[in-house]
XYZ file of C-alpha atoms in Angstrom:
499
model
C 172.813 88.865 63.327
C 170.018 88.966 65.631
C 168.239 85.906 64.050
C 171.452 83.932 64.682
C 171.649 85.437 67.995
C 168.162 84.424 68.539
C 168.767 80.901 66.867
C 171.963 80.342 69.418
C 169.871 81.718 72.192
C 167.235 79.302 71.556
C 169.630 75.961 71.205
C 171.182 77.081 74.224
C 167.848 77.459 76.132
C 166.693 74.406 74.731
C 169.948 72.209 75.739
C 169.546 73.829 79.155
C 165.757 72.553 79.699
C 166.550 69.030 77.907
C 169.612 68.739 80.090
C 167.106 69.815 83.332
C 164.372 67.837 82.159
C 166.533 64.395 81.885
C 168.124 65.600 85.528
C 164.713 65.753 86.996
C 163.694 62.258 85.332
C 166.598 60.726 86.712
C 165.862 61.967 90.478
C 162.593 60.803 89.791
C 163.264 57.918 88.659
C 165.778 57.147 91.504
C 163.097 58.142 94.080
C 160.305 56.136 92.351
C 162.861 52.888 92.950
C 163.464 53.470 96.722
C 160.021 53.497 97.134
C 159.192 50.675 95.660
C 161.672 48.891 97.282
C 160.518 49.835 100.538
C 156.968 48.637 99.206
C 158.355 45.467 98.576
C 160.520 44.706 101.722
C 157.754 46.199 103.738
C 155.331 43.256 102.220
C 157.751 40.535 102.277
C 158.498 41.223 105.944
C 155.163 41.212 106.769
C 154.062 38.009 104.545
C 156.619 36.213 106.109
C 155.764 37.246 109.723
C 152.437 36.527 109.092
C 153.726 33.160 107.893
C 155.472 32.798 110.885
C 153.022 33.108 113.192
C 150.455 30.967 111.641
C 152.977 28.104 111.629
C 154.190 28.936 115.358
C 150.173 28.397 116.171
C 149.985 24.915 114.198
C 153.016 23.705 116.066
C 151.839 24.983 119.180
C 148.307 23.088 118.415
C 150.343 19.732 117.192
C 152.438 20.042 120.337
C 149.686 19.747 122.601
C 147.677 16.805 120.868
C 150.916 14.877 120.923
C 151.357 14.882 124.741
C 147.605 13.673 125.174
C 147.348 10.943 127.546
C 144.689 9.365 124.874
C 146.595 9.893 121.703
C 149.702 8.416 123.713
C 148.130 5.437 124.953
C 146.964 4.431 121.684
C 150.042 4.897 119.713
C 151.450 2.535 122.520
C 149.507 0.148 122.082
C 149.669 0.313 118.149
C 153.387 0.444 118.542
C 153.631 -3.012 120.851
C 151.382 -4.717 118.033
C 153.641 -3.182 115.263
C 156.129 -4.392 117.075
C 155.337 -8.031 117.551
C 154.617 -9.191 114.501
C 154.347 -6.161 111.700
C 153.804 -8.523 109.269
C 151.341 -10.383 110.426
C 147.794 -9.751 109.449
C 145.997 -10.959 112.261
C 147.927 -8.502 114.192
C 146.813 -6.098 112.133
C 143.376 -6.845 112.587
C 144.132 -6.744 116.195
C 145.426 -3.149 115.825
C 141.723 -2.106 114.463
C 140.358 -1.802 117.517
C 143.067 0.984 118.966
C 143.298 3.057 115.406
C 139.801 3.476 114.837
C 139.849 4.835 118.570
C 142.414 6.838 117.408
C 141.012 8.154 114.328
C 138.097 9.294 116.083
C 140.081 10.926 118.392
C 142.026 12.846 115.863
C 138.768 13.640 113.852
C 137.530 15.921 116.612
C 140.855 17.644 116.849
C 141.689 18.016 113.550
C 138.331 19.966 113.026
C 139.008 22.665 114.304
C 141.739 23.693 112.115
C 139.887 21.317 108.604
C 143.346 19.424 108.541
C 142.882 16.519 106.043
C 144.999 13.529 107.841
C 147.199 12.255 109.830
C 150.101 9.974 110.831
C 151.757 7.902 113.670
C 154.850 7.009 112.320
C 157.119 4.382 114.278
C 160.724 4.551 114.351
C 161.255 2.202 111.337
C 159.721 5.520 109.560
C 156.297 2.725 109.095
C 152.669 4.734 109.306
C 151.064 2.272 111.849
C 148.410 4.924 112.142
C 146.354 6.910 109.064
C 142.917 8.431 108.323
C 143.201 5.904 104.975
C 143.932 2.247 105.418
C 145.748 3.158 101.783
C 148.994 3.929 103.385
C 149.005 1.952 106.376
C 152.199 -0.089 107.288
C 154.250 1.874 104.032
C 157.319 3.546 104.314
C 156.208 7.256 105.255
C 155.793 10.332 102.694
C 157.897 12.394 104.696
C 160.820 10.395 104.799
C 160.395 9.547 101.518
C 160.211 12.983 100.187
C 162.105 15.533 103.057
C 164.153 13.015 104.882
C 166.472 15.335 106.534
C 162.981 17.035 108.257
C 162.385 13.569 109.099
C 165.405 13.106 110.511
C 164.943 16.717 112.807
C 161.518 15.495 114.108
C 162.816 12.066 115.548
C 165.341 14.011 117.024
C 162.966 16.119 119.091
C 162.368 19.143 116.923
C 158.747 20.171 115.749
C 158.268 21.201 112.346
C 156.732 22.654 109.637
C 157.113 20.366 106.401
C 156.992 22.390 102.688
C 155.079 20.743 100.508
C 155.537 17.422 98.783
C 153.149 15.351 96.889
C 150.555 13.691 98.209
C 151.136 9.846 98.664
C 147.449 8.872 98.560
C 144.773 10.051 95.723
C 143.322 13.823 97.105
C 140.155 14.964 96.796
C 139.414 18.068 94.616
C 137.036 20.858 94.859
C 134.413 19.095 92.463
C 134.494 16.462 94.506
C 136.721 14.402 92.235
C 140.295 12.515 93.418
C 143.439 13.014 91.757
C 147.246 11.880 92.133
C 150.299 13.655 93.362
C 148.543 16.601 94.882
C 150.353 18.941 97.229
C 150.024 18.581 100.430
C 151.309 19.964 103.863
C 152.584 18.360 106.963
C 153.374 19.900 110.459
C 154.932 17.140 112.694
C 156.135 16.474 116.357
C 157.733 13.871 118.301
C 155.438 11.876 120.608
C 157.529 10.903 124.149
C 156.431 8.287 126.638
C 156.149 8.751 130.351
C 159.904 8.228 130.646
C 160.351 11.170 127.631
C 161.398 8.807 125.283
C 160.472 9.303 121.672
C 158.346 6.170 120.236
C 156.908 7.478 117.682
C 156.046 10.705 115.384
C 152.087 12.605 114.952
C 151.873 14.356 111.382
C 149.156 16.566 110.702
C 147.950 16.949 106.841
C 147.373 20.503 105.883
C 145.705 21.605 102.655
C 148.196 23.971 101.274
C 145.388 26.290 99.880
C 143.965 26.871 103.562
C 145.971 29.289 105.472
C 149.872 29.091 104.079
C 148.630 29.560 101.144
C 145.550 32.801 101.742
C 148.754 34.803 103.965
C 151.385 34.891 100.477
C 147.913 35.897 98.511
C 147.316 38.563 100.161
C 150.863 40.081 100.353
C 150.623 41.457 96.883
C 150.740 45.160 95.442
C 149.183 46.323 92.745
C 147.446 44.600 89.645
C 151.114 42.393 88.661
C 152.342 42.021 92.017
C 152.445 38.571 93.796
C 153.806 37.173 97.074
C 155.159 33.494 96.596
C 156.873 30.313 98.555
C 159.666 28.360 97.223
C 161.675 25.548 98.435
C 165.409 24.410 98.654
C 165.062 23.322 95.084
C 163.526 26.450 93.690
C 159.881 24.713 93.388
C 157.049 26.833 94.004
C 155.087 25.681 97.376
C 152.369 28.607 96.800
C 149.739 28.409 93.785
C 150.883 31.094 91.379
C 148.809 34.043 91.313
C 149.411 33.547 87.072
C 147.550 30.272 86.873
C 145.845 30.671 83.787
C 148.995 32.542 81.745
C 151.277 29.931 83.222
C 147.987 27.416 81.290
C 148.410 29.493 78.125
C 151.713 29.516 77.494
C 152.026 25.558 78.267
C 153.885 25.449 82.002
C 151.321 23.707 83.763
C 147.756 21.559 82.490
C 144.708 22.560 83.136
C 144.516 19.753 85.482
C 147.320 20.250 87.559
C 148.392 23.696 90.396
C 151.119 25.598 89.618
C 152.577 23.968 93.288
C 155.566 21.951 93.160
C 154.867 22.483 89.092
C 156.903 25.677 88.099
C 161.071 25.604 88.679
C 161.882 29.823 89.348
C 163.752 29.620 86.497
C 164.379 32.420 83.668
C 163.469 30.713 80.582
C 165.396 34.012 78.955
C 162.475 35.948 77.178
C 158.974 36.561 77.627
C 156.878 33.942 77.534
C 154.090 35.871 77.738
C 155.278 37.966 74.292
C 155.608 34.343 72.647
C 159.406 33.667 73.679
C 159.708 29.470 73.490
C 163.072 28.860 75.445
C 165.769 26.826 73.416
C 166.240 24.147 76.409
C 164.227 22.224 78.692
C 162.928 23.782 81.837
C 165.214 21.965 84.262
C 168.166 22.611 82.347
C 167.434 26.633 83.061
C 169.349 28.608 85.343
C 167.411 29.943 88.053
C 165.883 33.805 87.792
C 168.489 36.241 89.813
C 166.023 36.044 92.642
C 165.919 32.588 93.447
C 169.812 32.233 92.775
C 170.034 34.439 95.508
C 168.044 33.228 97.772
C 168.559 29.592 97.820
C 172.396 30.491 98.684
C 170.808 31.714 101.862
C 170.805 35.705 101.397
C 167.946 37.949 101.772
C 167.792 40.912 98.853
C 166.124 43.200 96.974
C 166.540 44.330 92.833
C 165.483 47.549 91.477
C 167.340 46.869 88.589
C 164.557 44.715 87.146
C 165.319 40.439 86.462
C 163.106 38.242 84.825
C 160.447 35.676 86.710
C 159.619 32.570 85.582
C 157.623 33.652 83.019
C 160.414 35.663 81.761
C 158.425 39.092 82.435
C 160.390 42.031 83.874
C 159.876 42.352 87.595
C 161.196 43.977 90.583
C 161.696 42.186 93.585
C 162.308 41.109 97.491
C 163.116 37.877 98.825
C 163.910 36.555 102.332
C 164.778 33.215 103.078
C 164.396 30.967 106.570
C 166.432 28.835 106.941
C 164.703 27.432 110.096
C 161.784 27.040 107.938
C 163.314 25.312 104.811
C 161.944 27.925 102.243
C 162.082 30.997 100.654
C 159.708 34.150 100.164
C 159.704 36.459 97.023
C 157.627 39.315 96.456
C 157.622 40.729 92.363
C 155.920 43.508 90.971
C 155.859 44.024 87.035
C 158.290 46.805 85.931
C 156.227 47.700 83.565
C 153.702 48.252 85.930
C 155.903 49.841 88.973
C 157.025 52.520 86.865
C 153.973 53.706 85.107
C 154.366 57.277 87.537
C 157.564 57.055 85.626
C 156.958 56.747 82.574
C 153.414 59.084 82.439
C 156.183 61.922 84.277
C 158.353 61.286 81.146
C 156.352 61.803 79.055
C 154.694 65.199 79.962
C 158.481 66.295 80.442
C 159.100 65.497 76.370
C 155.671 67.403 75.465
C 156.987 70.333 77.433
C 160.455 70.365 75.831
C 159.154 70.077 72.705
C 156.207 73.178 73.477
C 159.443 74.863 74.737
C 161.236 74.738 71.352
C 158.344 76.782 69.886
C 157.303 79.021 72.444
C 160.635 80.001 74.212
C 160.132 81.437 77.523
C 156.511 81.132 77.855
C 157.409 77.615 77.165
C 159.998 77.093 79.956
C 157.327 78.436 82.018
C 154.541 75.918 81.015
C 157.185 73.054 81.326
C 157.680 74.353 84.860
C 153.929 74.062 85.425
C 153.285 70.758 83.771
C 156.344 69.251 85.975
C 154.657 70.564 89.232
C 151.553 68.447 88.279
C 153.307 65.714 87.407
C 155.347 65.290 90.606
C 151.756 65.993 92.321
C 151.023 63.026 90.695
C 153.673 60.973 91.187
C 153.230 61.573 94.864
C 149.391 60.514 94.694
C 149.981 57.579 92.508
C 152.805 56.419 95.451
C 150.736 57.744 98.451
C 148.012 55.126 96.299
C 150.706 52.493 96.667
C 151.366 53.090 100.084
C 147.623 52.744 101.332
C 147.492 49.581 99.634
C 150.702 47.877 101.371
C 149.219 49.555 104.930
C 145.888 47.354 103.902
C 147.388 44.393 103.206
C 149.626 44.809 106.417
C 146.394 45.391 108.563
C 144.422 42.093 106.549
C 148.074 40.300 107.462
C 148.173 41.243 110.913
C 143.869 40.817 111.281
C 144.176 36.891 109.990
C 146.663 36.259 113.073
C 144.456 37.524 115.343
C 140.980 36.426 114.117
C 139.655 32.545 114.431
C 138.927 31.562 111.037
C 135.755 29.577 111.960
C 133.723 32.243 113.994
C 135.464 35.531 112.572
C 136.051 36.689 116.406
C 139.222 37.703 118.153
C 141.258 33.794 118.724
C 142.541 33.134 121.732
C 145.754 34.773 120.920
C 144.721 38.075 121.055
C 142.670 37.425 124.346
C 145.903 36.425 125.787
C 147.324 39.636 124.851
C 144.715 41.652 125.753
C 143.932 39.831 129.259
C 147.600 40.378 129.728
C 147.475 44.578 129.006
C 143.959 44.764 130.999
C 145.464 43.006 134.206
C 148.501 45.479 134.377
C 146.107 48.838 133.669
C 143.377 47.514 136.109
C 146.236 46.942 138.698
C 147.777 50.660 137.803
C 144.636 52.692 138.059
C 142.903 50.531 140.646
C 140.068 49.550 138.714
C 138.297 46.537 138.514
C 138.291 43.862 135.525
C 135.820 41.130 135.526
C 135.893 38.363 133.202
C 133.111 35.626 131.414
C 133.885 32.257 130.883
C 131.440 30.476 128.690
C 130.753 26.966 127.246
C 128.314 25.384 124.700
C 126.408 22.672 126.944
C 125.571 19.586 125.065
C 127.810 20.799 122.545
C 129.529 16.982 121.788
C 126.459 14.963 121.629
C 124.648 17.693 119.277
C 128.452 17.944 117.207
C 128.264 14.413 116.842
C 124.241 13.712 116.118
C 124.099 16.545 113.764
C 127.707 16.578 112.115
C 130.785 19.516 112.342
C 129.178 21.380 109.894
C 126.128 21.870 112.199
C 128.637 22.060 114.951
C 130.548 25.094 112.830
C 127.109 26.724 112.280
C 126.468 26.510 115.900
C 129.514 28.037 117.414
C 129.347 30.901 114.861
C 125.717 32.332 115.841
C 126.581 31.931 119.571
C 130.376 33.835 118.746
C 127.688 36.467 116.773
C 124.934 36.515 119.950
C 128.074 37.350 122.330
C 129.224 40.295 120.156
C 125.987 41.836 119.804
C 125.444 41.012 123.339
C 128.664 42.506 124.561
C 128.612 46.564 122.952
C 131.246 48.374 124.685
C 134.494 49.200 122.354
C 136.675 47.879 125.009
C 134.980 44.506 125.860
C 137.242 41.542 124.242
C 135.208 38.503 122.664
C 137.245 36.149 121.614
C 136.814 31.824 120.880
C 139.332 30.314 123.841
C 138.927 26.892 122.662
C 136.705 24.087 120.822
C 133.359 25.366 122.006
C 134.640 27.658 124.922
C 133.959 31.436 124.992
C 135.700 34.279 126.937
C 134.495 37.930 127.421
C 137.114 40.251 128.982
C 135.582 43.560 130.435
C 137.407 46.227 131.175
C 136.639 48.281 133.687
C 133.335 46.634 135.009
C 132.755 45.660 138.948
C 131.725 41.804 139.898
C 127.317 42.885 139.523
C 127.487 44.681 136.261
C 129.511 41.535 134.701
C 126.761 39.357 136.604
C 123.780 41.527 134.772
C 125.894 41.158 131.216
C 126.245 37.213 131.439
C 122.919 36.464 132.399
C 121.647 38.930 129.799
């Protein structure tokens, strides 16, 4: 009787502790998934702020080289040729003289910012200006590819183009050209004195240059990625997966994953050796991108598959002002590692427990105190790496990307914050300005990469010259140099500037 007492005693302990153990998983489980949805959303947000900020700058930038009495001129006068006889090719030849002006004039302002071309684009949507004679007097890329941002521009909007491919033969990193690259535009309209739109400017932006260094940075952990897609669920960022995405046959070794890969779910893992039974267009899109290209911003915690069919987790916003979408994934297998290393310590304890009785239910209670330990530090892990990516995202919008000092941006702020404290506590605030003499003539005798070279050991010789915490030294424009000090009367700013 008292071995079936026992017995009964022990089945009943042991449902008790298997019932409490799968409890406990559960509310782990459950917390694990709002914190990595937080992780997620918390990254996407700040991706796409990032995102937005960098392409607020570049319009900002086009903006102002479109109203430039030069730039305007010339496009005038390229525009009353055009206009004459477009088909003529002594008019053409006329027209040299005005676009190689012109193309030197862009040349200098597209350095700053290594854009790789340009166009003035007439209203019969004809490039009457280029960096490539290739393309001159053709229908234009834009309208050919995003008409309805076309359409937005001549009506006085400035924009940020997604990516399309490239109309002219790109160069590569080993120096070699190829077709169809992706490429990048921001336009703007260009008015005349009587603000009349006559014509458009398009910059050329390599998509791996900025756009494309903010999504790779928004990532977490060792699966994660940060991506772009457009209105026709068409990656516009290089996948982080290049070489799997090579492996299992979605793009050549020739050709970026941009405008390659359709976000659709090809219904299995790829990755295990799943071949899908229809063609990739003819896939429905993953849950995330269905989602999103109806316009909704969302998260899943319930796991979907990516376009490599792999289990993920995700967050997506889209912009509509924009034109595209943002998604960031995380592996599930990877996300809920805590998870599943919390699971299993609970089954080694149940199963101690069977054998061991109380002293058992004891060491289960012990061995589930260390693992929730853990489970905190693996997500307090998690959590230091979303606060450094947030800090790298919020560091690239405030640094110049040539000399690695504060941009002008952040002086603004800052001059902006000094001027009201010095005006609260009656202090004073002095303020450098500096520029590079001779800095055109040695730009253009010795090149822009000379030039580069030059403006970042002068940006370095004003940081080391400039020690205090509080002094600002930031790049305000091509070769122009400010150094806000805080704090400092009119002699002691005299002693630092000749010094």
């Amino acid at each position: 009787m008292k071995k079936l007492s026992w017995l009964i005693f022990t089945f009943l302990f042991l449902l008790l502790v298997s019932g409490s153990a799968w409890y406990a998983l559960e509310r782990i489980k459950e917390e694990s998934l709002k914190t990595i949805k937080g992780s997620l959303q918390t990254v996407t947000k700040t991706t796409h702020e990032a995102l937005n900020i960098w392409i607020k700058n570049r319009q900002r930038n086009i903006i102002d080289m479109s109203q430039d009495e030069t730039l305007v001129l010339l496009t005038q006068k390229l525009l009353q040729i055009h206009n004459e006889a477009s088909n003529n090719l002594e008019s053409r030849e006329i027209a040299n003289s005005p676009l190689q002006e012109l193309r030197l004039f862009m040349k200098k302002k597209m350095e700053t910012h290594q854009d790789i071309g340009f166009f003035i684009v007439s209203l019969d949507k004809q490039n009457i200006a280029s960096m490539r004679d290739s393309n001159l007097y053709e229908t234009n890329v834009i309208f050919q590819k995003r008409p309805r941002y076309f359409k937005r521009m001549f009506e006085g909007e400035t924009l940020f183009v997604p990516p399309i491919n490239s109309d002219v033969p790109l160069q590569l990193e080993n120096g070699e050209f190829a077709e169809n690259l992706p490429t990048i535009f921001i336009g703007t309209p260009v008015y005349d004195s009587n603000q009349q739109i006559i014509a458009l400017l398009t910059l050329r932006i390599d998509p791996s240059s900025d756009f494309s260094r903010v999504t790779q940075i928004g990532r977490i952990g060792s699966s994660g990625e940060t991506y772009a897609f457009d209105n026709k669920g068409l990656l516009i960022t290089n996948s982080r997966f290049e070489q799997q995405l090579q492996q299992i046959g979605l793009v050549t070794s020739q050709k970026s994953s941009m405008l390659s890969i359709r976000i659709a779910d090809p219904g299995g893992n790829m990755l295990n050796g799943y071949i899908p039974k229809r063609k990739r267009k003819q896939l429905p899109f993953t849950f995330m991108a269905e989602s999103a290209l109806k316009g909704e911003n969302g998260f899943n915690v319930d796991g979907y598959r990516d376009y490599r069919g792999v289990p993920v987790y995700g967050s997506w916003i889209w912009d509509n002002s924009l034109g595209f979408g943002l998604a960031t994934e995380i592996d599930v297998e990877e996300a809920l590692v805590p998870n599943y290393k919390t699971r299993n310590i609970l089954i080694l304890a149940v199963f101690s427990i069977a054998f061991v009785s109380l002293s058992g239910f004891l060491f289960w209670i012990a061995i589930e105190q260390q693992a929730n330990t853990k489970l905190k530090e693996a997500f307090s892990d998690l959590e230091d790496i979303v606060k450094e990516r947030t800090k790298e995202l919020q560091a690239l919008s405030y640094q110049d990307g040539l000399t690695e000092i504060s941009n002008r941006r952040e002086f603004d702020q800052a001059l902006e914050q000094e001027w009201h404290r010095a005006m609260r506590h009656q202090e004073n605030l002095s303020l450098i300005m500096i520029d590079i003499d001779f800095f055109k003539p040695y730009n253009d005798n010795y090149g822009h990469m000379q030039g580069d070279k030059c403006l970042k050991q002068v940006a370095q010789l004003l940081e080391k010259t400039s020690q205090r915490v509080t002094d600002i030294v930031a790049r305000y424009g091509g070769e122009e140099f400010v150094v806000l000090l805080p704090s400092t009367s009119l002699e002691q700013a005299k002693k630092l500037a000749e010094k």
